[in-house]
């Protein structure tokens, strides 16, 4: 029973908060004289994790996760590629190796490193895994150990994912009382993290805006997966407004030639895809592809006899959401394409 509970920890925080509340741009970017970084360092949660979370904590290491890519479970919270993989693709580097595997595949260190752990936040969450402060500690130690030098950092970009796990823990403990103040503290800590990453020598830092939590399947289930919950998205709008103010201030204080800090507008990119799904070959925009057979199970669950206790849709490529929280590879690809057309990604070049 304990192991079964552990499998749900990486998703638990987001569940709680939910229940409680192209092409032209690619050519331009390629023709642009800006320099493409050679390394990508990643910090955050399950929207960015590519294999750090331990198998005992997550179903992401079980079938059917990874069925589209790489063809087997690999720790990604999707059927295939996630945001990290697409940002790496844009930079024309290999997706950075998970921190947990750094000693097993040292030949991949030259592409950077992924420090993100599913279920974590900028503060501690219900998952006993490294929060973002500790993740940054890992990079700092690698620099001290001379795994990366100043030239490596000068030619790097950092991706920071803050997908809402902090709010899940807060609301379970405190409800909605004092939530606006806590949102401000989350954004303030995020800004401090960005400053710290910059101080280590990373030239460009991209931070994701909070995605529309009100559009995740647990919130849309009450309308048979037809409509997003505008009330739940109020938290998101506050977070993103404060984040925009914080990043603007950082750029005014620190920037010399070009903006050091960039926001990837995941809210607008998610909403654009969800409002125009057919443009991206998405047929099931709000219905999750992989779900448990009952509320006692989730995607990837099996019983004590190893019998599957989940269902998978016929075509993951036509669904935006993979499970109750995370996009499919097709969903992430659509979001990535929208970020390109919005010119967000062009700003991470220098």
mmCIF file of C-alpha atoms in Angstrom:
data_model
loop_
_atom_site.group_PDB
_atom_site.id
_atom_site.type_symbol
_atom_site.label_atom_id
_atom_site.label_comp_id
_atom_site.label_asym_id
_atom_site.label_seq_id
_atom_site.Cartn_x
_atom_site.Cartn_y
_atom_site.Cartn_z
ATOM 1 C CA UNK A 1 0.000 0.000 0.000
ATOM 2 C CA UNK A 2 2.859 2.395 0.837
ATOM 3 C CA UNK A 3 4.466 1.901 -2.582
ATOM 4 C CA UNK A 4 1.114 2.501 -4.233
ATOM 5 C CA UNK A 5 0.796 5.814 -2.438
ATOM 6 C CA UNK A 6 4.311 6.820 -3.409
ATOM 7 C CA UNK A 7 3.451 6.393 -7.060
ATOM 8 C CA UNK A 8 0.973 9.225 -6.833
ATOM 9 C CA UNK A 9 3.187 11.741 -4.994
ATOM 10 C CA UNK A 10 4.573 13.515 -8.095
ATOM 11 C CA UNK A 11 1.012 14.277 -9.243
ATOM 12 C CA UNK A 12 -0.572 14.868 -5.845
ATOM 13 C CA UNK A 13 0.354 18.501 -5.408
ATOM 14 C CA UNK A 14 -1.178 19.626 -8.684
ATOM 15 C CA UNK A 15 -4.307 17.536 -8.083
ATOM 16 C CA UNK A 16 -4.911 19.311 -4.806
ATOM 17 C CA UNK A 17 -4.718 22.794 -6.191
ATOM 18 C CA UNK A 18 -6.956 21.839 -9.083
ATOM 19 C CA UNK A 19 -9.647 20.367 -6.954
ATOM 20 C CA UNK A 20 -9.515 23.253 -4.517
ATOM 21 C CA UNK A 21 -9.882 26.088 -6.525
ATOM 22 C CA UNK A 22 5.663 28.555 -36.951
ATOM 23 C CA UNK A 23 7.567 28.006 -39.741
ATOM 24 C CA UNK A 24 8.412 31.631 -40.586
ATOM 25 C CA UNK A 25 9.790 32.224 -37.174
ATOM 26 C CA UNK A 26 12.059 29.187 -37.500
ATOM 27 C CA UNK A 27 13.599 30.599 -40.650
ATOM 28 C CA UNK A 28 14.036 33.990 -39.021
ATOM 29 C CA UNK A 29 15.686 32.428 -35.971
ATOM 30 C CA UNK A 30 18.027 30.375 -38.089
ATOM 31 C CA UNK A 31 19.004 33.422 -40.121
ATOM 32 C CA UNK A 32 19.409 35.604 -37.038
ATOM 33 C CA UNK A 33 22.998 36.473 -36.135
ATOM 34 C CA UNK A 34 22.452 35.580 -32.490
ATOM 35 C CA UNK A 35 24.616 32.864 -30.994
ATOM 36 C CA UNK A 36 23.109 29.482 -30.186
ATOM 37 C CA UNK A 37 24.136 28.183 -26.768
ATOM 38 C CA UNK A 38 25.896 24.833 -26.588
ATOM 39 C CA UNK A 39 24.554 23.704 -23.205
ATOM 40 C CA UNK A 40 21.180 23.551 -21.482
ATOM 41 C CA UNK A 41 20.742 23.424 -17.717
ATOM 42 C CA UNK A 42 17.251 22.554 -16.477
ATOM 43 C CA UNK A 43 15.601 23.130 -13.099
ATOM 44 C CA UNK A 44 12.085 22.413 -11.918
ATOM 45 C CA UNK A 45 9.445 19.713 -11.817
ATOM 46 C CA UNK A 46 7.656 17.036 -13.845
ATOM 47 C CA UNK A 47 7.090 19.347 -16.805
ATOM 48 C CA UNK A 48 10.866 19.303 -17.296
ATOM 49 C CA UNK A 49 12.098 16.085 -15.625
ATOM 50 C CA UNK A 50 13.567 13.575 -18.085
ATOM 51 C CA UNK A 51 14.548 10.843 -15.651
ATOM 52 C CA UNK A 52 15.649 12.165 -12.264
ATOM 53 C CA UNK A 53 12.712 10.974 -10.198
ATOM 54 C CA UNK A 54 13.255 7.575 -8.633
ATOM 55 C CA UNK A 55 11.210 4.616 -9.786
ATOM 56 C CA UNK A 56 9.787 4.113 -6.296
ATOM 57 C CA UNK A 57 8.132 7.531 -6.403
ATOM 58 C CA UNK A 58 6.544 7.585 -9.818
ATOM 59 C CA UNK A 59 4.555 5.707 -12.420
ATOM 60 C CA UNK A 60 6.579 7.569 -15.049
ATOM 61 C CA UNK A 61 8.976 4.616 -14.990
ATOM 62 C CA UNK A 62 6.152 2.193 -15.796
ATOM 63 C CA UNK A 63 4.227 1.314 -18.939
ATOM 64 C CA UNK A 64 2.645 2.993 -20.832
ATOM 65 C CA UNK A 65 4.801 6.074 -20.138
ATOM 66 C CA UNK A 66 7.353 6.523 -22.906
ATOM 67 C CA UNK A 67 5.329 4.460 -25.391
ATOM 68 C CA UNK A 68 5.773 7.065 -28.153
ATOM 69 C CA UNK A 69 9.363 7.996 -27.234
ATOM 70 C CA UNK A 70 11.734 6.355 -26.523
ATOM 71 C CA UNK A 71 9.449 3.334 -26.813
ATOM 72 C CA UNK A 72 9.703 2.369 -23.153
ATOM 73 C CA UNK A 73 9.359 4.100 -19.772
ATOM 74 C CA UNK A 74 12.271 6.468 -19.196
ATOM 75 C CA UNK A 75 11.087 8.690 -16.355
ATOM 76 C CA UNK A 76 9.386 11.334 -18.479
ATOM 77 C CA UNK A 77 5.870 12.270 -17.391
ATOM 78 C CA UNK A 78 4.386 11.729 -20.845
ATOM 79 C CA UNK A 79 4.063 9.199 -23.618
ATOM 80 C CA UNK A 80 7.128 10.810 -25.175
ATOM 81 C CA UNK A 81 9.113 14.023 -25.275
ATOM 82 C CA UNK A 82 8.515 16.880 -22.841
ATOM 83 C CA UNK A 83 9.293 20.603 -22.819
ATOM 84 C CA UNK A 84 12.982 20.069 -22.030
ATOM 85 C CA UNK A 85 13.452 17.940 -25.132
ATOM 86 C CA UNK A 86 11.929 20.571 -27.397
ATOM 87 C CA UNK A 87 13.942 23.435 -25.930
ATOM 88 C CA UNK A 88 17.075 21.347 -26.497
ATOM 89 C CA UNK A 89 15.937 20.709 -30.062
ATOM 90 C CA UNK A 90 15.565 24.437 -30.629
ATOM 91 C CA UNK A 91 19.091 25.007 -29.332
ATOM 92 C CA UNK A 92 20.335 22.132 -31.521
ATOM 93 C CA UNK A 93 21.829 20.244 -28.605
ATOM 94 C CA UNK A 94 20.963 16.839 -27.231
ATOM 95 C CA UNK A 95 18.476 16.793 -24.384
ATOM 96 C CA UNK A 96 20.666 17.170 -21.286
ATOM 97 C CA UNK A 97 21.397 14.147 -19.154
ATOM 98 C CA UNK A 98 19.451 13.792 -15.886
ATOM 99 C CA UNK A 99 21.574 14.691 -12.867
ATOM 100 C CA UNK A 100 20.931 11.251 -11.377
ATOM 101 C CA UNK A 101 22.595 9.584 -14.364
ATOM 102 C CA UNK A 102 25.570 11.932 -14.731
ATOM 103 C CA UNK A 103 28.179 9.353 -13.676
ATOM 104 C CA UNK A 104 26.755 6.654 -15.927
ATOM 105 C CA UNK A 105 26.952 8.697 -19.122
ATOM 106 C CA UNK A 106 29.754 11.260 -18.718
ATOM 107 C CA UNK A 107 30.004 11.653 -22.488
ATOM 108 C CA UNK A 108 26.735 13.610 -22.397
ATOM 109 C CA UNK A 109 27.903 16.218 -19.889
ATOM 110 C CA UNK A 110 28.927 18.491 -22.757
ATOM 111 C CA UNK A 111 25.263 19.190 -23.531
ATOM 112 C CA UNK A 112 24.449 20.446 -20.039
ATOM 113 C CA UNK A 113 22.419 18.764 -17.312
ATOM 114 C CA UNK A 114 18.825 18.345 -16.170
ATOM 115 C CA UNK A 115 18.336 18.897 -12.430
ATOM 116 C CA UNK A 116 14.510 18.862 -12.480
ATOM 117 C CA UNK A 117 12.667 16.393 -10.233
ATOM 118 C CA UNK A 118 8.995 15.605 -10.744
ATOM 119 C CA UNK A 119 6.665 16.748 -7.967
ATOM 120 C CA UNK A 120 9.003 19.393 -6.553
ATOM 121 C CA UNK A 121 8.627 23.151 -6.244
ATOM 122 C CA UNK A 122 10.589 26.255 -5.371
ATOM 123 C CA UNK A 123 9.840 25.340 -1.749
ATOM 124 C CA UNK A 124 9.450 21.880 -0.232
ATOM 125 C CA UNK A 125 6.376 19.933 -1.357
ATOM 126 C CA UNK A 126 4.926 16.571 -0.356
ATOM 127 C CA UNK A 127 7.581 14.849 -2.428
ATOM 128 C CA UNK A 128 10.814 14.279 -0.446
ATOM 129 C CA UNK A 129 13.003 15.229 -3.373
ATOM 130 C CA UNK A 130 15.313 18.202 -4.082
ATOM 131 C CA UNK A 131 13.507 21.538 -4.331
ATOM 132 C CA UNK A 132 14.792 24.172 -6.717
ATOM 133 C CA UNK A 133 17.232 25.665 -4.228
ATOM 134 C CA UNK A 134 18.861 22.256 -3.816
ATOM 135 C CA UNK A 135 18.820 21.685 -7.563
ATOM 136 C CA UNK A 136 20.808 24.884 -8.014
ATOM 137 C CA UNK A 137 23.142 23.679 -5.257
ATOM 138 C CA UNK A 138 23.867 20.658 -7.453
ATOM 139 C CA UNK A 139 25.031 22.871 -10.318
ATOM 140 C CA UNK A 140 27.093 25.013 -7.975
ATOM 141 C CA UNK A 141 28.863 21.917 -6.655
ATOM 142 C CA UNK A 142 29.576 20.677 -10.175
ATOM 143 C CA UNK A 143 31.181 24.038 -10.911
ATOM 144 C CA UNK A 144 33.314 23.733 -7.775
ATOM 145 C CA UNK A 145 34.258 20.224 -8.869
ATOM 146 C CA UNK A 146 35.318 21.673 -12.248
ATOM 147 C CA UNK A 147 32.813 19.594 -14.197
ATOM 148 C CA UNK A 148 31.769 22.884 -15.803
ATOM 149 C CA UNK A 149 33.924 25.985 -16.207
ATOM 150 C CA UNK A 150 33.160 29.636 -16.866
ATOM 151 C CA UNK A 151 33.270 29.172 -20.642
ATOM 152 C CA UNK A 152 30.718 26.355 -20.402
ATOM 153 C CA UNK A 153 28.390 28.586 -18.410
ATOM 154 C CA UNK A 154 28.867 31.563 -20.717
ATOM 155 C CA UNK A 155 27.698 29.377 -23.585
ATOM 156 C CA UNK A 156 24.669 28.011 -21.785
ATOM 157 C CA UNK A 157 20.960 28.589 -21.261
ATOM 158 C CA UNK A 158 18.914 27.619 -18.220
ATOM 159 C CA UNK A 159 15.302 26.433 -18.375
ATOM 160 C CA UNK A 160 13.256 26.878 -15.189
ATOM 161 C CA UNK A 161 9.893 25.135 -14.766
ATOM 162 C CA UNK A 162 7.475 26.135 -11.987
ATOM 163 C CA UNK A 163 4.268 24.211 -12.697
ATOM 164 C CA UNK A 164 2.328 24.778 -9.469
ATOM 165 C CA UNK A 165 3.339 22.095 -6.975
ATOM 166 C CA UNK A 166 3.973 24.698 -4.263
ATOM 167 C CA UNK A 167 0.350 25.786 -4.410
ATOM 168 C CA UNK A 168 -0.891 22.242 -3.917
ATOM 169 C CA UNK A 169 0.947 21.854 -0.655
ATOM 170 C CA UNK A 170 -0.045 25.292 0.581
ATOM 171 C CA UNK A 171 -3.736 24.790 -0.064
ATOM 172 C CA UNK A 172 -3.831 21.394 1.598
ATOM 173 C CA UNK A 173 -2.344 22.965 4.717
ATOM 174 C CA UNK A 174 -3.975 26.405 4.691
ATOM 175 C CA UNK A 175 -6.851 26.332 2.228
ATOM 176 C CA UNK A 176 -7.225 29.530 0.232
ATOM 177 C CA UNK A 177 -6.589 31.809 3.202
ATOM 178 C CA UNK A 178 -3.580 34.000 2.542
ATOM 179 C CA UNK A 179 -3.092 32.527 -0.923
ATOM 180 C CA UNK A 180 -2.305 35.835 -2.698
ATOM 181 C CA UNK A 181 0.544 36.471 -0.268
ATOM 182 C CA UNK A 182 1.857 32.967 -0.825
ATOM 183 C CA UNK A 183 1.736 33.463 -4.598
ATOM 184 C CA UNK A 184 3.907 36.531 -4.093
ATOM 185 C CA UNK A 185 6.365 34.495 -2.018
ATOM 186 C CA UNK A 186 6.564 31.776 -4.693
ATOM 187 C CA UNK A 187 7.283 34.360 -7.375
ATOM 188 C CA UNK A 188 9.796 36.138 -5.148
ATOM 189 C CA UNK A 189 11.653 32.885 -4.501
ATOM 190 C CA UNK A 190 11.548 32.099 -8.209
ATOM 191 C CA UNK A 191 13.138 35.483 -8.913
ATOM 192 C CA UNK A 192 15.827 34.791 -6.311
ATOM 193 C CA UNK A 193 16.511 31.471 -8.020
ATOM 194 C CA UNK A 194 16.881 33.199 -11.380
ATOM 195 C CA UNK A 195 19.353 35.673 -9.896
ATOM 196 C CA UNK A 196 21.341 32.866 -8.358
ATOM 197 C CA UNK A 197 21.522 30.896 -11.618
ATOM 198 C CA UNK A 198 22.649 34.060 -13.371
ATOM 199 C CA UNK A 199 25.276 34.592 -10.682
ATOM 200 C CA UNK A 200 26.759 31.177 -11.399
ATOM 201 C CA UNK A 201 27.545 32.389 -14.911
ATOM 202 C CA UNK A 202 24.612 31.219 -17.023
ATOM 203 C CA UNK A 203 24.049 33.858 -19.671
ATOM 204 C CA UNK A 204 20.350 33.351 -20.451
ATOM 205 C CA UNK A 205 17.594 32.030 -18.194
ATOM 206 C CA UNK A 206 14.154 31.103 -19.521
ATOM 207 C CA UNK A 207 11.391 30.627 -16.954
ATOM 208 C CA UNK A 208 8.037 29.146 -17.821
ATOM 209 C CA UNK A 209 4.878 31.052 -16.996
ATOM 210 C CA UNK A 210 2.338 28.972 -15.071
ATOM 211 C CA UNK A 211 0.147 26.893 -17.374
ATOM 212 C CA UNK A 212 -3.698 27.134 -17.188
ATOM 213 C CA UNK A 213 -4.343 24.897 -14.177
ATOM 214 C CA UNK A 214 -8.069 25.282 -14.752
ATOM 215 C CA UNK A 215 -7.742 23.409 -18.036
ATOM 216 C CA UNK A 216 -6.139 20.293 -16.588
ATOM 217 C CA UNK A 217 -8.383 17.196 -16.680
ATOM 218 C CA UNK A 218 -9.354 17.098 -12.979
ATOM 219 C CA UNK A 219 -10.902 20.550 -13.398
ATOM 220 C CA UNK A 220 -12.578 19.940 -16.738
ATOM 221 C CA UNK A 221 -13.999 16.544 -15.712
ATOM 222 C CA UNK A 222 -17.003 18.267 -14.108
ATOM 223 C CA UNK A 223 -18.048 19.498 -17.560
ATOM 224 C CA UNK A 224 -17.293 16.180 -19.267
ATOM 225 C CA UNK A 225 -13.965 17.637 -20.426
ATOM 226 C CA UNK A 226 -15.643 20.443 -22.349
ATOM 227 C CA UNK A 227 -14.614 23.655 -20.570
ATOM 228 C CA UNK A 228 -11.755 25.047 -18.524
ATOM 229 C CA UNK A 229 -12.419 26.355 -15.033
ATOM 230 C CA UNK A 230 -11.970 30.123 -15.072
ATOM 231 C CA UNK A 231 -12.038 30.364 -11.282
ATOM 232 C CA UNK A 232 -9.083 28.028 -10.921
ATOM 233 C CA UNK A 233 -7.177 30.033 -13.500
ATOM 234 C CA UNK A 234 -7.403 33.156 -11.319
ATOM 235 C CA UNK A 235 -4.452 31.837 -9.324
ATOM 236 C CA UNK A 236 -2.540 31.371 -12.555
ATOM 237 C CA UNK A 237 -3.211 34.901 -13.756
ATOM 238 C CA UNK A 238 -1.982 36.362 -10.468
ATOM 239 C CA UNK A 239 1.161 34.235 -10.529
ATOM 240 C CA UNK A 240 1.961 35.170 -14.112
ATOM 241 C CA UNK A 241 1.316 38.860 -13.559
ATOM 242 C CA UNK A 242 3.695 38.949 -10.608
ATOM 243 C CA UNK A 243 6.251 36.867 -12.503
ATOM 244 C CA UNK A 244 6.154 39.304 -15.411
ATOM 245 C CA UNK A 245 6.742 42.218 -13.041
ATOM 246 C CA UNK A 246 9.615 40.420 -11.335
ATOM 247 C CA UNK A 247 11.352 39.443 -14.576
ATOM 248 C CA UNK A 248 10.921 42.933 -16.023
ATOM 249 C CA UNK A 249 12.563 44.368 -12.916
ATOM 250 C CA UNK A 250 15.433 41.880 -13.091
ATOM 251 C CA UNK A 251 16.125 42.741 -16.706
ATOM 252 C CA UNK A 252 16.107 46.460 -15.923
ATOM 253 C CA UNK A 253 18.577 45.958 -13.098
ATOM 254 C CA UNK A 254 20.921 43.412 -14.667
ATOM 255 C CA UNK A 255 20.700 43.600 -18.447
ATOM 256 C CA UNK A 256 23.528 45.145 -20.418
ATOM 257 C CA UNK A 257 23.007 44.281 -24.068
ATOM 258 C CA UNK A 258 20.044 41.929 -24.241
ATOM 259 C CA UNK A 259 17.552 40.584 -21.738
ATOM 260 C CA UNK A 260 19.117 37.967 -19.498
ATOM 261 C CA UNK A 261 15.766 36.631 -18.285
ATOM 262 C CA UNK A 262 12.998 35.445 -20.599
ATOM 263 C CA UNK A 263 9.471 34.251 -19.828
ATOM 264 C CA UNK A 264 8.144 31.364 -21.899
ATOM 265 C CA UNK A 265 4.431 32.099 -22.059
ATOM 266 C CA UNK A 266 3.080 28.634 -21.401
ATOM 267 C CA UNK A 267 -0.316 30.029 -20.428
ATOM 268 C CA UNK A 268 -0.988 31.637 -23.799
ATOM 269 C CA UNK A 269 0.628 28.807 -25.744
ATOM 270 C CA UNK A 270 -1.469 26.178 -23.940
ATOM 271 C CA UNK A 271 -4.638 28.219 -24.440
ATOM 272 C CA UNK A 272 -3.909 28.842 -28.107
ATOM 273 C CA UNK A 273 -3.576 25.116 -28.752
ATOM 274 C CA UNK A 274 -6.653 24.269 -26.688
ATOM 275 C CA UNK A 275 -8.731 26.942 -28.426
ATOM 276 C CA UNK A 276 -7.579 25.843 -31.887
ATOM 277 C CA UNK A 277 -6.873 22.115 -31.529
ATOM 278 C CA UNK A 278 -7.512 21.159 -35.153
ATOM 279 C CA UNK A 279 -4.704 23.474 -36.247
ATOM 280 C CA UNK A 280 -2.344 21.180 -34.377
ATOM 281 C CA UNK A 281 -4.057 17.899 -35.341
ATOM 282 C CA UNK A 282 -5.428 17.564 -31.809
ATOM 283 C CA UNK A 283 -8.878 15.958 -31.574
ATOM 284 C CA UNK A 284 -9.113 15.346 -27.825
ATOM 285 C CA UNK A 285 -8.112 18.659 -26.313
ATOM 286 C CA UNK A 286 -9.187 18.204 -22.691
ATOM 287 C CA UNK A 287 -9.808 14.473 -22.273
ATOM 288 C CA UNK A 288 -6.729 12.674 -20.899
ATOM 289 C CA UNK A 289 -5.396 9.788 -22.960
ATOM 290 C CA UNK A 290 -4.237 7.570 -20.090
ATOM 291 C CA UNK A 291 -6.318 7.208 -16.913
ATOM 292 C CA UNK A 292 -6.877 4.723 -14.119
ATOM 293 C CA UNK A 293 -9.840 2.371 -14.340
ATOM 294 C CA UNK A 294 -11.182 4.024 -11.177
ATOM 295 C CA UNK A 295 -10.277 6.861 -8.842
ATOM 296 C CA UNK A 296 -8.128 4.410 -6.887
ATOM 297 C CA UNK A 297 -5.741 4.085 -9.816
ATOM 298 C CA UNK A 298 -3.861 6.307 -12.233
ATOM 299 C CA UNK A 299 -2.040 5.970 -15.523
ATOM 300 C CA UNK A 300 0.511 3.190 -15.184
ATOM 301 C CA UNK A 301 -1.091 1.519 -12.158
ATOM 302 C CA UNK A 302 -1.164 -2.254 -11.762
ATOM 303 C CA UNK A 303 -2.609 -4.406 -8.992
ATOM 304 C CA UNK A 304 -0.734 -6.890 -6.802
ATOM 305 C CA UNK A 305 -0.982 -9.458 -9.591
ATOM 306 C CA UNK A 306 0.549 -7.000 -12.068
ATOM 307 C CA UNK A 307 -2.775 -6.623 -13.882
ATOM 308 C CA UNK A 308 -3.164 -3.276 -15.643
ATOM 309 C CA UNK A 309 -5.497 -0.848 -13.915
ATOM 310 C CA UNK A 310 -5.427 1.884 -16.532
ATOM 311 C CA UNK A 311 -6.805 2.637 -19.979
ATOM 312 C CA UNK A 312 -4.998 4.272 -22.898
ATOM 313 C CA UNK A 313 -6.680 6.064 -25.792
ATOM 314 C CA UNK A 314 -6.352 4.650 -29.301
ATOM 315 C CA UNK A 315 -4.213 7.495 -30.615
ATOM 316 C CA UNK A 316 -2.044 9.489 -28.173
ATOM 317 C CA UNK A 317 -0.976 11.706 -31.074
ATOM 318 C CA UNK A 318 -4.500 13.134 -31.253
ATOM 319 C CA UNK A 319 -4.725 13.958 -27.534
ATOM 320 C CA UNK A 320 -3.326 17.034 -25.821
ATOM 321 C CA UNK A 321 -3.191 15.559 -22.320
ATOM 322 C CA UNK A 322 -1.454 12.290 -21.567
ATOM 323 C CA UNK A 323 -2.559 11.816 -17.948
ATOM 324 C CA UNK A 324 -4.397 14.014 -15.451
ATOM 325 C CA UNK A 325 -1.666 16.653 -15.395
ATOM 326 C CA UNK A 326 0.856 16.281 -18.200
ATOM 327 C CA UNK A 327 0.630 16.864 -21.975
ATOM 328 C CA UNK A 328 1.319 14.174 -24.525
ATOM 329 C CA UNK A 329 4.326 14.462 -26.795
ATOM 330 C CA UNK A 330 1.907 15.818 -29.393
ATOM 331 C CA UNK A 331 0.668 18.349 -26.849
ATOM 332 C CA UNK A 332 4.155 19.505 -25.968
ATOM 333 C CA UNK A 333 5.088 19.684 -29.632
ATOM 334 C CA UNK A 334 2.085 21.920 -30.294
ATOM 335 C CA UNK A 335 3.004 24.140 -27.339
ATOM 336 C CA UNK A 336 6.594 24.307 -28.579
ATOM 337 C CA UNK A 337 5.451 25.334 -32.051
ATOM 338 C CA UNK A 338 3.293 28.058 -30.541
ATOM 339 C CA UNK A 339 6.201 29.346 -28.461
ATOM 340 C CA UNK A 340 8.184 29.632 -31.691
ATOM 341 C CA UNK A 341 5.484 31.608 -33.479
ATOM 342 C CA UNK A 342 5.164 33.874 -30.436
ATOM 343 C CA UNK A 343 8.921 34.584 -30.716
ATOM 344 C CA UNK A 344 9.459 33.511 -27.106
ATOM 345 C CA UNK A 345 12.210 31.076 -28.021
ATOM 346 C CA UNK A 346 14.113 33.514 -30.199
ATOM 347 C CA UNK A 347 14.854 35.548 -27.090
ATOM 348 C CA UNK A 348 16.855 32.739 -25.487
ATOM 349 C CA UNK A 349 19.496 33.160 -28.176
ATOM 350 C CA UNK A 350 22.258 35.724 -27.730
#
